[in-house]
PDB file of C-alpha atoms in Angstrom:
ATOM      1  CA  MET A   1      -7.834   4.274 -14.405  1.00  0.00           C
ATOM      2  CA  PRO A   2      -7.950   7.248 -12.046  1.00  0.00           C
ATOM      3  CA  ARG A   3      -7.138  10.635 -13.426  1.00  0.00           C
ATOM      4  CA  ILE A   4      -3.713  11.994 -12.609  1.00  0.00           C
ATOM      5  CA  ALA A   5      -3.753  13.739  -9.254  1.00  0.00           C
ATOM      6  CA  GLU A   6      -4.089  17.502  -9.252  1.00  0.00           C
ATOM      7  CA  ALA A   7      -0.840  19.390  -8.716  1.00  0.00           C
ATOM      8  CA  ARG A   8      -2.012  20.722  -5.374  1.00  0.00           C
ATOM      9  CA  PRO A   9      -0.653  19.540  -2.017  1.00  0.00           C
ATOM     10  CA  SER A  10      -3.027  17.931   0.452  1.00  0.00           C
ATOM     11  CA  ALA A  11      -3.676  19.666   3.747  1.00  0.00           C
ATOM     12  CA  GLU A  12      -2.189  17.832   6.717  1.00  0.00           C
ATOM     13  CA  PRO A  13      -4.494  17.291   9.710  1.00  0.00           C
ATOM     14  CA  SER A  14      -3.004  18.652  12.934  1.00  0.00           C
ATOM     15  CA  SER A  15      -5.676  18.894  15.621  1.00  0.00           C
ATOM     16  CA  PRO A  16      -7.441  15.837  17.107  1.00  0.00           C
ATOM     17  CA  GLY A  17     -10.668  16.928  15.438  1.00  0.00           C
ATOM     18  CA  GLN A  18      -9.034  17.182  12.031  1.00  0.00           C
ATOM     19  CA  LYS A  19      -7.393  13.772  12.439  1.00  0.00           C
ATOM     20  CA  ALA A  20     -10.736  12.269  13.431  1.00  0.00           C
ATOM     21  CA  ARG A  21     -12.359  13.719  10.308  1.00  0.00           C
ATOM     22  CA  VAL A  22      -9.606  12.249   8.111  1.00  0.00           C
ATOM     23  CA  GLU A  23     -10.069   8.854   9.771  1.00  0.00           C
ATOM     24  CA  ARG A  24     -13.797   8.985   9.044  1.00  0.00           C
ATOM     25  CA  ILE A  25     -13.090   9.918   5.436  1.00  0.00           C
ATOM     26  CA  LEU A  26     -10.695   6.988   5.020  1.00  0.00           C
ATOM     27  CA  ARG A  27     -13.175   4.533   6.554  1.00  0.00           C
ATOM     28  CA  ALA A  28     -15.922   5.774   4.247  1.00  0.00           C
ATOM     29  CA  ALA A  29     -13.609   5.579   1.221  1.00  0.00           C
ATOM     30  CA  ALA A  30     -12.648   2.005   2.123  1.00  0.00           C
ATOM     31  CA  ARG A  31     -16.284   0.931   2.287  1.00  0.00           C
ATOM     32  CA  HIS A  32     -17.244   2.614  -0.975  1.00  0.00           C
ATOM     33  CA  GLY A  33     -14.109   1.365  -2.716  1.00  0.00           C
ATOM     34  CA  ALA A  34     -14.714  -2.210  -1.599  1.00  0.00           C
ATOM     35  CA  GLU A  35     -18.318  -2.059  -2.773  1.00  0.00           C
ATOM     36  CA  HIS A  36     -18.066  -0.076  -5.998  1.00  0.00           C
ATOM     37  CA  GLY A  37     -14.469   0.036  -7.241  1.00  0.00           C
ATOM     38  CA  LEU A  38     -12.518   3.155  -8.034  1.00  0.00           C
ATOM     39  CA  GLU A  39     -14.393   4.413 -11.092  1.00  0.00           C
ATOM     40  CA  ARG A  40     -17.820   4.288  -9.444  1.00  0.00           C
ATOM     41  CA  VAL A  41     -16.825   5.902  -6.154  1.00  0.00           C
ATOM     42  CA  GLN A  42     -18.293   9.397  -5.881  1.00  0.00           C
ATOM     43  CA  MET A  43     -16.454  11.883  -3.694  1.00  0.00           C
ATOM     44  CA  HIS A  44     -19.694  13.481  -2.481  1.00  0.00           C
ATOM     45  CA  ASP A  45     -20.911  10.048  -1.282  1.00  0.00           C
ATOM     46  CA  VAL A  46     -17.694   9.592   0.693  1.00  0.00           C
ATOM     47  CA  ALA A  47     -18.049  13.068   2.209  1.00  0.00           C
ATOM     48  CA  LYS A  48     -21.680  12.432   3.140  1.00  0.00           C
ATOM     49  CA  GLU A  49     -20.924   9.136   4.874  1.00  0.00           C
ATOM     50  CA  ALA A  50     -17.940  10.651   6.689  1.00  0.00           C
ATOM     51  CA  GLY A  51     -20.072  13.555   7.883  1.00  0.00           C
ATOM     52  CA  VAL A  52     -17.887  16.261   6.363  1.00  0.00           C
ATOM     53  CA  ALA A  53     -18.428  19.001   3.808  1.00  0.00           C
ATOM     54  CA  ILE A  54     -17.247  18.230   0.283  1.00  0.00           C
ATOM     55  CA  ALA A  55     -14.840  21.188   0.553  1.00  0.00           C
ATOM     56  CA  THR A  56     -13.285  19.571   3.625  1.00  0.00           C
ATOM     57  CA  LEU A  57     -12.819  16.293   1.749  1.00  0.00           C
ATOM     58  CA  TYR A  58     -11.114  18.056  -1.151  1.00  0.00           C
ATOM     59  CA  ARG A  59      -8.901  20.050   1.201  1.00  0.00           C
ATOM     60  CA  TYR A  60      -7.345  16.848   2.514  1.00  0.00           C
ATOM     61  CA  PHE A  61      -7.717  14.793  -0.672  1.00  0.00           C
ATOM     62  CA  PRO A  62      -7.766  16.899  -3.879  1.00  0.00           C
ATOM     63  CA  SER A  63      -8.633  13.843  -6.007  1.00  0.00           C
ATOM     64  CA  LYS A  64      -9.575  10.178  -5.767  1.00  0.00           C
ATOM     65  CA  THR A  65      -5.938   9.428  -6.508  1.00  0.00           C
ATOM     66  CA  HIS A  66      -4.936  11.269  -3.326  1.00  0.00           C
ATOM     67  CA  LEU A  67      -7.726   9.608  -1.364  1.00  0.00           C
ATOM     68  CA  PHE A  68      -7.026   5.997  -2.256  1.00  0.00           C
ATOM     69  CA  THR A  69      -3.258   6.420  -2.126  1.00  0.00           C
ATOM     70  CA  ALA A  70      -3.703   7.746   1.416  1.00  0.00           C
ATOM     71  CA  LEU A  71      -5.863   4.746   2.170  1.00  0.00           C
ATOM     72  CA  MET A  72      -3.113   2.412   0.966  1.00  0.00           C
ATOM     73  CA  ALA A  73      -0.585   4.280   3.129  1.00  0.00           C
ATOM     74  CA  ASP A  74      -2.903   3.686   6.076  1.00  0.00           C
ATOM     75  CA  GLN A  75      -3.068  -0.029   5.234  1.00  0.00           C
ATOM     76  CA  VAL A  76       0.734  -0.266   5.085  1.00  0.00           C
ATOM     77  CA  ALA A  77       0.996   1.467   8.460  1.00  0.00           C
ATOM     78  CA  ARG A  78      -1.419  -1.068   9.930  1.00  0.00           C
ATOM     79  CA  LEU A  79       0.626  -3.874   8.402  1.00  0.00           C
ATOM     80  CA  GLU A  80       3.725  -2.536  10.149  1.00  0.00           C
ATOM     81  CA  GLU A  81       1.910  -2.637  13.486  1.00  0.00           C
ATOM     82  CA  ALA A  82       0.763  -6.229  12.940  1.00  0.00           C
ATOM     83  CA  VAL A  83       4.120  -7.692  11.922  1.00  0.00           C
ATOM     84  CA  VAL A  84       5.538 -10.227  14.368  1.00  0.00           C
ATOM     85  CA  PRO A  85       9.315  -9.855  14.938  1.00  0.00           C
ATOM     86  CA  VAL A  86      11.496 -12.520  13.356  1.00  0.00           C
ATOM     87  CA  GLU A  87      12.318 -15.209  15.902  1.00  0.00           C
ATOM     88  CA  ALA A  88      15.834 -16.439  16.577  1.00  0.00           C
ATOM     89  CA  GLY A  89      16.744 -19.139  14.083  1.00  0.00           C
ATOM     90  CA  GLN A  90      13.942 -18.245  11.680  1.00  0.00           C
ATOM     91  CA  ASP A  91      14.949 -17.869   8.035  1.00  0.00           C
ATOM     92  CA  PRO A  92      14.575 -14.119   7.349  1.00  0.00           C
ATOM     93  CA  VAL A  93      13.960 -14.727   3.644  1.00  0.00           C
ATOM     94  CA  GLU A  94      11.048 -17.010   4.503  1.00  0.00           C
ATOM     95  CA  ALA A  95       9.827 -14.394   6.987  1.00  0.00           C
ATOM     96  CA  VAL A  96       9.769 -11.774   4.216  1.00  0.00           C
ATOM     97  CA  ALA A  97       7.917 -14.176   1.907  1.00  0.00           C
ATOM     98  CA  GLU A  98       5.293 -14.781   4.605  1.00  0.00           C
ATOM     99  CA  LEU A  99       4.975 -11.043   5.169  1.00  0.00           C
ATOM    100  CA  LEU A 100       4.295 -10.390   1.481  1.00  0.00           C
ATOM    101  CA  ILE A 101       1.935 -13.354   1.159  1.00  0.00           C
ATOM    102  CA  GLN A 102      -0.089 -12.298   4.206  1.00  0.00           C
ATOM    103  CA  ALA A 103      -0.287  -8.761   2.788  1.00  0.00           C
ATOM    104  CA  SER A 104      -1.528 -10.210  -0.510  1.00  0.00           C
ATOM    105  CA  ARG A 105      -4.172 -12.341   1.186  1.00  0.00           C
ATOM    106  CA  GLN A 106      -5.425  -9.381   3.165  1.00  0.00           C
ATOM    107  CA  LEU A 107      -5.738  -7.249   0.043  1.00  0.00           C
ATOM    108  CA  LEU A 108      -7.411 -10.015  -1.953  1.00  0.00           C
ATOM    109  CA  ARG A 109     -10.205 -10.235   0.602  1.00  0.00           C
ATOM    110  CA  ARG A 110     -11.534  -6.970  -0.876  1.00  0.00           C
ATOM    111  CA  PRO A 111     -10.369  -7.065  -4.494  1.00  0.00           C
ATOM    112  CA  LEU A 112     -12.176  -3.936  -5.694  1.00  0.00           C
ATOM    113  CA  LEU A 113     -10.659  -1.900  -2.892  1.00  0.00           C
ATOM    114  CA  ALA A 114      -7.212  -3.405  -3.469  1.00  0.00           C
ATOM    115  CA  THR A 115      -7.415  -2.547  -7.160  1.00  0.00           C
ATOM    116  CA  ALA A 116      -8.541   1.009  -6.346  1.00  0.00           C
ATOM    117  CA  MET A 117      -5.628   1.562  -3.987  1.00  0.00           C
ATOM    118  CA  MET A 118      -3.028   0.053  -6.307  1.00  0.00           C
ATOM    119  CA  GLN A 119      -4.281   1.923  -9.360  1.00  0.00           C
ATOM    120  CA  SER A 120      -4.214   5.181  -7.416  1.00  0.00           C
ATOM    121  CA  ASN A 121      -0.757   4.557  -6.009  1.00  0.00           C
ATOM    122  CA  ASN A 122       0.514   3.673  -9.477  1.00  0.00           C
ATOM    123  CA  ALA A 123      -0.927   6.913 -10.892  1.00  0.00           C
ATOM    124  CA  SER A 124       0.519   9.063  -8.100  1.00  0.00           C
ATOM    125  CA  HIS A 125       3.334  11.450  -8.876  1.00  0.00           C
ATOM    126  CA  ALA A 126       5.795  11.856  -6.024  1.00  0.00           C
ATOM    127  CA  ASN A 127       5.709  15.651  -6.333  1.00  0.00           C
ATOM    128  CA  THR A 128       1.967  15.925  -5.787  1.00  0.00           C
ATOM    129  CA  VAL A 129       0.970  12.873  -3.711  1.00  0.00           C
ATOM    130  CA  SER A 130       3.244  12.609  -0.699  1.00  0.00           C
ATOM    131  CA  ASP A 131       1.648   9.368   0.484  1.00  0.00           C
ATOM    132  CA  ALA A 132       3.163   7.562  -2.508  1.00  0.00           C
ATOM    133  CA  ILE A 133       6.659   8.157  -1.116  1.00  0.00           C
ATOM    134  CA  ARG A 134       5.494   7.160   2.359  1.00  0.00           C
ATOM    135  CA  ILE A 135       4.188   3.864   1.037  1.00  0.00           C
ATOM    136  CA  ASP A 136       7.425   3.007  -0.747  1.00  0.00           C
ATOM    137  CA  SER A 137       9.597   3.996   2.212  1.00  0.00           C
ATOM    138  CA  ALA A 138       7.496   2.221   4.833  1.00  0.00           C
ATOM    139  CA  PHE A 139       7.202  -0.968   2.811  1.00  0.00           C
ATOM    140  CA  ARG A 140      10.919  -1.150   2.071  1.00  0.00           C
ATOM    141  CA  GLU A 141      11.863  -0.359   5.661  1.00  0.00           C
ATOM    142  CA  LEU A 142       9.560  -3.158   6.792  1.00  0.00           C
ATOM    143  CA  ILE A 143      11.315  -5.656   4.520  1.00  0.00           C
ATOM    144  CA  LEU A 144      14.781  -4.447   5.535  1.00  0.00           C
ATOM    145  CA  ARG A 145      13.846  -4.754   9.200  1.00  0.00           C
ATOM    146  CA  THR A 146      12.505  -8.261   8.679  1.00  0.00           C
ATOM    147  CA  LEU A 147      15.803  -9.182   7.020  1.00  0.00           C
ATOM    148  CA  GLY A 148      17.750  -7.764   9.957  1.00  0.00           C
ATOM    149  CA  LEU A 149      19.542  -5.240   7.764  1.00  0.00           C
ATOM    150  CA  GLU A 150      20.326  -2.415  10.176  1.00  0.00           C
ATOM    151  CA  GLU A 151      22.834  -0.768   7.816  1.00  0.00           C
ATOM    152  CA  PRO A 152      21.632  -1.714   4.321  1.00  0.00           C
ATOM    153  CA  THR A 153      23.898  -1.080   1.370  1.00  0.00           C
ATOM    154  CA  GLU A 154      22.813   0.539  -1.885  1.00  0.00           C
ATOM    155  CA  HIS A 155      22.704  -2.976  -3.352  1.00  0.00           C
ATOM    156  CA  ASP A 156      20.368  -4.078  -0.542  1.00  0.00           C
ATOM    157  CA  HIS A 157      18.042  -1.184  -1.311  1.00  0.00           C
ATOM    158  CA  ARG A 158      18.062  -2.132  -4.982  1.00  0.00           C
ATOM    159  CA  LEU A 159      17.222  -5.766  -4.230  1.00  0.00           C
ATOM    160  CA  VAL A 160      14.351  -4.773  -1.960  1.00  0.00           C
ATOM    161  CA  ARG A 161      13.042  -2.346  -4.579  1.00  0.00           C
ATOM    162  CA  LEU A 162      13.065  -5.124  -7.180  1.00  0.00           C
ATOM    163  CA  LEU A 163      11.300  -7.436  -4.743  1.00  0.00           C
ATOM    164  CA  GLU A 164       8.620  -4.837  -4.106  1.00  0.00           C
ATOM    165  CA  GLN A 165       8.058  -4.496  -7.847  1.00  0.00           C
ATOM    166  CA  SER A 166       7.872  -8.282  -8.230  1.00  0.00           C
ATOM    167  CA  TRP A 167       5.334  -8.519  -5.420  1.00  0.00           C
ATOM    168  CA  TYR A 168       3.284  -5.715  -6.933  1.00  0.00           C
ATOM    169  CA  GLY A 169       3.232  -7.502 -10.292  1.00  0.00           C
ATOM    170  CA  ALA A 170       2.243 -10.850  -8.770  1.00  0.00           C
ATOM    171  CA  LEU A 171      -0.566  -9.230  -6.792  1.00  0.00           C
ATOM    172  CA  THR A 172      -1.812  -7.306  -9.827  1.00  0.00           C
ATOM    173  CA  SER A 173      -1.890 -10.490 -11.921  1.00  0.00           C
ATOM    174  CA  SER A 174      -3.838 -12.221  -9.180  1.00  0.00           C
ATOM    175  CA  LEU A 175      -6.340  -9.345  -8.889  1.00  0.00           C
ATOM    176  CA  ASN A 176      -6.802  -9.408 -12.673  1.00  0.00           C
ATOM    177  CA  MET A 177      -7.431 -13.187 -12.482  1.00  0.00           C
ATOM    178  CA  ARG A 178      -4.546 -13.835 -14.867  1.00  0.00           C
ATOM    179  CA  VAL A 179      -2.728 -15.897 -12.235  1.00  0.00           C
ATOM    180  CA  GLU A 180      -4.228 -18.115  -9.554  1.00  0.00           C
ATOM    181  CA  PRO A 181      -3.571 -16.825  -6.008  1.00  0.00           C
ATOM    182  CA  SER A 182      -1.685 -20.001  -5.131  1.00  0.00           C
ATOM    183  CA  ASP A 183       0.590 -19.551  -8.156  1.00  0.00           C
ATOM    184  CA  ALA A 184       1.122 -15.884  -7.270  1.00  0.00           C
ATOM    185  CA  GLU A 185       2.200 -16.933  -3.784  1.00  0.00           C
ATOM    186  CA  SER A 186       4.655 -19.425  -5.253  1.00  0.00           C
ATOM    187  CA  ASP A 187       6.016 -16.652  -7.484  1.00  0.00           C
ATOM    188  CA  ILE A 188       6.459 -14.398  -4.443  1.00  0.00           C
ATOM    189  CA  ARG A 189       8.394 -17.100  -2.602  1.00  0.00           C
ATOM    190  CA  LEU A 190      10.607 -17.653  -5.638  1.00  0.00           C
ATOM    191  CA  ALA A 191      11.261 -13.913  -6.033  1.00  0.00           C
ATOM    192  CA  CYS A 192      12.307 -13.706  -2.380  1.00  0.00           C
ATOM    193  CA  ALA A 193      14.621 -16.701  -2.723  1.00  0.00           C
ATOM    194  CA  LEU A 194      16.243 -15.411  -5.915  1.00  0.00           C
ATOM    195  CA  LEU A 195      16.642 -11.772  -4.939  1.00  0.00           C
ATOM    196  CA  LEU A 196      17.377 -11.844  -1.243  1.00  0.00           C
ATOM    197  CA  THR A 197      20.194 -14.373  -1.329  1.00  0.00           C
ATOM    198  CA  GLY A 198      22.310 -11.514  -2.698  1.00  0.00           C
ATOM    199  CA  ARG A 199      21.788  -9.252   0.334  1.00  0.00           C
ATOM    200  CA  SER A 200      24.762  -8.046   2.303  1.00  0.00           C
ATOM    201  CA  ASN A 201      23.992 -10.041   5.478  1.00  0.00           C
ATOM    202  CA  ALA A 202      23.240 -13.340   3.703  1.00  0.00           C
ATOM    203  CA  PRO A 203      25.039 -16.390   5.151  1.00  0.00           C
ATOM    204  CA  ALA A 204      28.287 -17.144   3.352  1.00  0.00           C
TER     205      ALA A 204
END
């Protein structure tokens, strides 16, 4: 398990050069995470591959928890860009299930990296790792949008939060080889069917 993130805020890149450096750091972290797993990733190796000083790496990412949580936030942002809008007549619950299953399949292609990101996100405290909040918000907004919920109720938010937790558990069990991927996908479909029928815009 990663150590708890240091109680120090990450610097936010502002200039094009700073943003480019952060992108290089994230790419290097993804490669090392996919190859070695979280525990064996060395921050100085990431900095060296990214072509930045170790002090620069720590300025933007004070710990591996910050680094791999940021990497997961980047993955969620890319998922948002790749999502195809729900077509007219398409079952929105099935669309959400497909969204979560495709996200799972993408993560399972690089299991060590997926585990590193999920462990880091799980260890992140909202007060010290801002990307943890971004991940939750972006993921839930993506599901709400797929469901066509433009004005979600508090109950809708609760259902989506429970669905996110169910998906997280199914994916974790699959990564730990405690559940076959096909069974995890069936569990995800069932969770969507059970939870999302109670949403505010469900057919009567």
